[in-house]
Protein backbone atom coordinates (compact mmCIF):
# COMPACT_ATOMS: atom_id res chain seq x y z
CA UNK A 1 -6.00 -7.75 -2.30
CA UNK A 2 -9.01 -6.38 -0.83
CA UNK A 3 -9.39 -2.83 -0.51
CA UNK A 4 -11.98 -1.30 1.98
CA UNK A 5 -12.58 2.38 2.17
CA UNK A 6 -14.31 4.39 4.91
CA UNK A 7 -15.08 7.91 5.08
CA UNK A 8 -16.21 10.37 8.06
CA UNK A 9 -16.75 14.08 8.65
CA UNK A 10 -18.00 15.52 5.57
CA UNK A 11 -16.40 13.05 2.88
CA UNK A 12 -18.78 11.07 0.51
CA UNK A 13 -18.07 7.37 0.02
CA UNK A 14 -19.34 6.68 -3.45
CA UNK A 15 -18.97 3.39 -5.45
CA UNK A 16 -16.60 5.29 -7.88
CA UNK A 17 -14.28 6.35 -4.90
CA UNK A 18 -14.24 2.73 -3.89
CA UNK A 19 -13.57 1.54 -7.32
CA UNK A 20 -11.07 4.24 -8.14
CA UNK A 21 -9.12 3.71 -4.59
CA UNK A 22 -9.23 -0.24 -5.25
CA UNK A 23 -7.64 0.00 -8.85
CA UNK A 24 -4.96 2.81 -7.71
CA UNK A 25 -3.81 0.47 -4.56
CA UNK A 26 -3.79 -2.58 -6.29
CA UNK A 27 -1.58 -0.85 -9.12
CA UNK A 28 0.53 1.05 -6.89
CA UNK A 29 0.98 -2.00 -4.30
CA UNK A 30 1.11 -4.63 -7.03
CA UNK A 31 4.51 -5.92 -5.83
CA UNK A 32 3.43 -6.68 -2.48
CA UNK A 33 0.32 -8.52 -3.17
CA UNK A 34 1.87 -11.91 -1.85
CA UNK A 35 2.23 -10.28 1.38
CA UNK A 36 -0.85 -7.93 1.64
CA UNK A 37 -4.27 -9.37 2.29
CA UNK A 38 -6.42 -6.36 2.83
CA UNK A 39 -5.75 -2.46 3.09
CA UNK A 40 -8.23 -0.22 4.79
CA UNK A 41 -8.56 3.40 3.82
CA UNK A 42 -9.82 6.02 6.02
CA UNK A 43 -10.49 9.40 4.40
CA UNK A 44 -11.58 12.32 6.76
CA UNK A 45 -12.15 16.17 6.54
CA UNK A 46 -10.38 16.97 9.90
CA UNK A 47 -12.06 20.60 9.92
CA UNK A 48 -15.40 19.14 8.74
CA UNK A 49 -16.42 21.53 6.51
CA UNK A 50 -14.10 24.78 7.45
CA UNK A 51 -11.71 25.55 4.94
CA UNK A 52 -8.04 25.19 5.86
CA UNK A 53 -4.50 24.10 4.68
CA UNK A 54 -4.01 20.51 5.15
CA UNK A 55 -7.63 19.56 6.43
CA UNK A 56 -7.90 16.37 4.42
CA UNK A 57 -6.61 13.34 6.18
CA UNK A 58 -5.93 9.76 4.68
CA UNK A 59 -4.72 6.67 6.75
CA UNK A 60 -3.75 3.62 4.88
CA UNK A 61 -3.54 0.43 7.00
CA UNK A 62 -2.24 -2.85 5.20
CA UNK A 63 -3.03 -6.01 6.72
CA UNK A 64 0.17 -8.29 6.06
CA UNK A 65 0.07 -12.11 6.13
CA UNK A 66 1.43 -13.39 9.63
CA UNK A 67 2.60 -9.89 10.76
CA UNK A 68 1.10 -6.79 12.58
CA UNK A 69 -0.91 -4.10 10.48
CA UNK A 70 1.32 -1.06 8.89
CA UNK A 71 -0.05 2.17 8.85
CA UNK A 72 0.62 5.46 6.90
CA UNK A 73 -1.02 8.79 7.13
CA UNK A 74 -0.79 11.94 5.03
CA UNK A 75 -2.49 15.42 5.59
CA UNK A 76 -2.98 17.48 2.49
CA UNK A 77 -5.55 20.20 1.17
CA UNK A 78 -7.45 17.74 -0.83
CA UNK A 79 -8.47 14.19 -0.71
CA UNK A 80 -6.80 13.01 -3.61
CA UNK A 81 -3.27 14.59 -2.34
CA UNK A 82 -3.80 12.93 1.12
CA UNK A 83 -4.53 9.79 -0.59
CA UNK A 84 -1.57 9.59 -2.86
CA UNK A 85 0.65 11.18 -0.11
CA UNK A 86 -0.42 8.38 2.18
CA UNK A 87 0.02 5.55 -0.44
CA UNK A 88 3.67 6.58 -1.03
CA UNK A 89 4.44 6.83 2.74
CA UNK A 90 2.76 3.07 2.87
CA UNK A 91 4.96 1.86 -0.21
CA UNK A 92 8.13 3.32 1.78
CA UNK A 93 7.07 1.42 5.08
CA UNK A 94 6.36 -1.67 3.26
CA UNK A 95 9.66 -1.69 1.37
CA UNK A 96 11.37 -1.04 4.60
CA UNK A 97 9.56 -3.70 6.46
CA UNK A 98 9.49 -6.45 3.89
CA UNK A 99 12.79 -5.53 2.62
CA UNK A 100 14.08 -6.59 6.33
CA UNK A 101 12.24 -9.33 6.39
CA UNK A 102 13.88 -10.63 3.21
CA UNK A 103 17.37 -10.04 4.45
CA UNK A 104 16.70 -11.78 7.74
CA UNK A 105 14.37 -14.38 6.89
CA UNK A 106 14.05 -16.72 3.88
CA UNK A 107 10.60 -15.98 3.07
CA UNK A 108 8.41 -18.20 0.37
CA UNK A 109 8.69 -15.76 -2.38
CA UNK A 110 8.39 -16.32 -6.25
CA UNK A 111 11.73 -16.05 -7.76
CA UNK A 112 13.34 -16.99 -11.05
CA UNK A 113 16.49 -18.16 -8.90
CA UNK A 114 14.21 -21.55 -8.06
CA UNK A 115 13.80 -22.21 -11.65
CA UNK A 116 16.95 -23.25 -13.40
CA UNK A 117 15.27 -23.25 -16.84
CA UNK A 118 14.72 -19.18 -16.40
CA UNK A 119 18.34 -18.72 -16.04
CA UNK A 120 20.48 -18.71 -19.35
CA UNK A 121 23.50 -20.69 -19.58
CA UNK A 122 26.58 -18.56 -20.39
CA UNK A 123 29.26 -20.18 -22.86
CA UNK A 124 32.36 -18.63 -21.07
CA UNK A 125 34.66 -21.12 -22.99
CA UNK A 126 34.78 -18.69 -26.12
């Protein structure tokens, strides 16, 4: 899964931020890697230098194979809290959206149910 970090309005975009965001999102969204091709991160200081409550904004947009992108936004007092909050919202949105797809469509997903060797046989006669 590719992660692209974009910043604006006073938020510095350093290599360490991009590496951390990529590692964090790949770990947090690991169970969705079959469905997500890319996540775009947009970090912004809404008040641009002025102090204030919840002035950091993070928007995450997940590009899903064969579907419209999903986006989640979170405002917080720090960049870290905004990023983590947006990640949790995106996870909830992905669970809801992809869970519906699983219930209403038969998607080609890896599962042990397709592999008879992965299911142990039970001896119910004893």
